[in-house]
Short mmCIF file of C-alpha atoms in Angstrom, two decimals:
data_model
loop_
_atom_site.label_atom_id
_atom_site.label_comp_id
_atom_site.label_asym_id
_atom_site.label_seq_id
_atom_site.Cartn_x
_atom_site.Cartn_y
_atom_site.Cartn_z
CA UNK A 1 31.55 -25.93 -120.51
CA UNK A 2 30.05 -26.89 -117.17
CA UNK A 3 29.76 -30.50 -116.35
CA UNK A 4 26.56 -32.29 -115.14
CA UNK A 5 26.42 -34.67 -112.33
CA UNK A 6 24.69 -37.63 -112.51
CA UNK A 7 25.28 -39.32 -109.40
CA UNK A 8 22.39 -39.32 -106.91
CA UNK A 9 21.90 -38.15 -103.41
CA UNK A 10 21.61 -40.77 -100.58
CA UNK A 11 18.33 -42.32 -99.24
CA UNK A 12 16.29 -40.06 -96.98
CA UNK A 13 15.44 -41.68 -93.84
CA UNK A 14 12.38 -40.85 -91.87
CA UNK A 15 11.21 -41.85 -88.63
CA UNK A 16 8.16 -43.45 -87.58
CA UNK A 17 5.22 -40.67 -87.14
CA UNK A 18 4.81 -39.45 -83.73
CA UNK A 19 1.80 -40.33 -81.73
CA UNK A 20 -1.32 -38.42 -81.50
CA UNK A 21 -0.61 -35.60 -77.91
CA UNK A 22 -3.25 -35.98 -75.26
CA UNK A 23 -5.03 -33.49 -74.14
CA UNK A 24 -4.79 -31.90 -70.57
CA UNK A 25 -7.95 -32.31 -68.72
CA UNK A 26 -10.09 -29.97 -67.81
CA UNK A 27 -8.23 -27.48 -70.51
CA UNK A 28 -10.91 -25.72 -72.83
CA UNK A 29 -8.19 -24.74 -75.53
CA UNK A 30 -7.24 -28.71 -75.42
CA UNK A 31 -10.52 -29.42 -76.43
CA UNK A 32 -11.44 -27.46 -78.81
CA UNK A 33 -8.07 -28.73 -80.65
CA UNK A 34 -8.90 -31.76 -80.41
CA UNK A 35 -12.40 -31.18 -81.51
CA UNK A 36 -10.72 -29.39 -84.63
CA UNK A 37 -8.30 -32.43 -84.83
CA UNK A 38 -11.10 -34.68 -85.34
CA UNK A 39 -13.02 -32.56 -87.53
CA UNK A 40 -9.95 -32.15 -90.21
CA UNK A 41 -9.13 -35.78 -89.77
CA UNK A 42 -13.08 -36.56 -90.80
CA UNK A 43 -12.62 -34.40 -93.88
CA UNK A 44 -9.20 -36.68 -94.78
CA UNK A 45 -7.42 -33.08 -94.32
CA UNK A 46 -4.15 -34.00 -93.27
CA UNK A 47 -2.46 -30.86 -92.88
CA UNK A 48 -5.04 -29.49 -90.43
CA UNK A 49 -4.82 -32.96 -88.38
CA UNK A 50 -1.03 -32.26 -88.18
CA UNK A 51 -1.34 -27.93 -86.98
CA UNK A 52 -3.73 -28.84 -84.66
CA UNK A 53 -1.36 -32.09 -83.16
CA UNK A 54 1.43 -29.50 -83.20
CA UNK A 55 -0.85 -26.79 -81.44
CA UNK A 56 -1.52 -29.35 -78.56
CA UNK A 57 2.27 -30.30 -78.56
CA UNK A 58 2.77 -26.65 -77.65
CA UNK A 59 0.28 -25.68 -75.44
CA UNK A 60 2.04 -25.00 -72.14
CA UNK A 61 0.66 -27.46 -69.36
CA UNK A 62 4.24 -29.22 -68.34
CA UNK A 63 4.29 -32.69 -68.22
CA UNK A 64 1.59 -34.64 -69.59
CA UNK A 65 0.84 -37.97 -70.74
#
């Protein structure tokens, strides 16, 4: 007979949510991300706000604020 566990795992902690990325200026695949960005967040679509933060997080321009 296999025995059950009932103890529970330990808390999950999460860390505060990251802030929004900027965009680089003058970059016409920034903008349009953050157009789409603002769009989704509009239309309370929360995944879309968060692939199109992640998008800007990658887009290669090297340092930016």
């Amino acid at each position: 007979m296999q025995q059950t566990s009932t103890v529970m795992s330990p808390p999950v902690h999460l860390g505060l949510p990251l802030e929004a990325p900027k965009p680089a200026e003058g970059c016409g695949v920034c903008a349009v991300l953050v157009r789409q960005r603002d769009r989704a967040r509009e239309e309370f679509d929360h995944s879309a706000v968060t692939d199109a933060d992640v998008e800007l997080r990658n887009h290669p321009h090297g340092e930016r604020g």
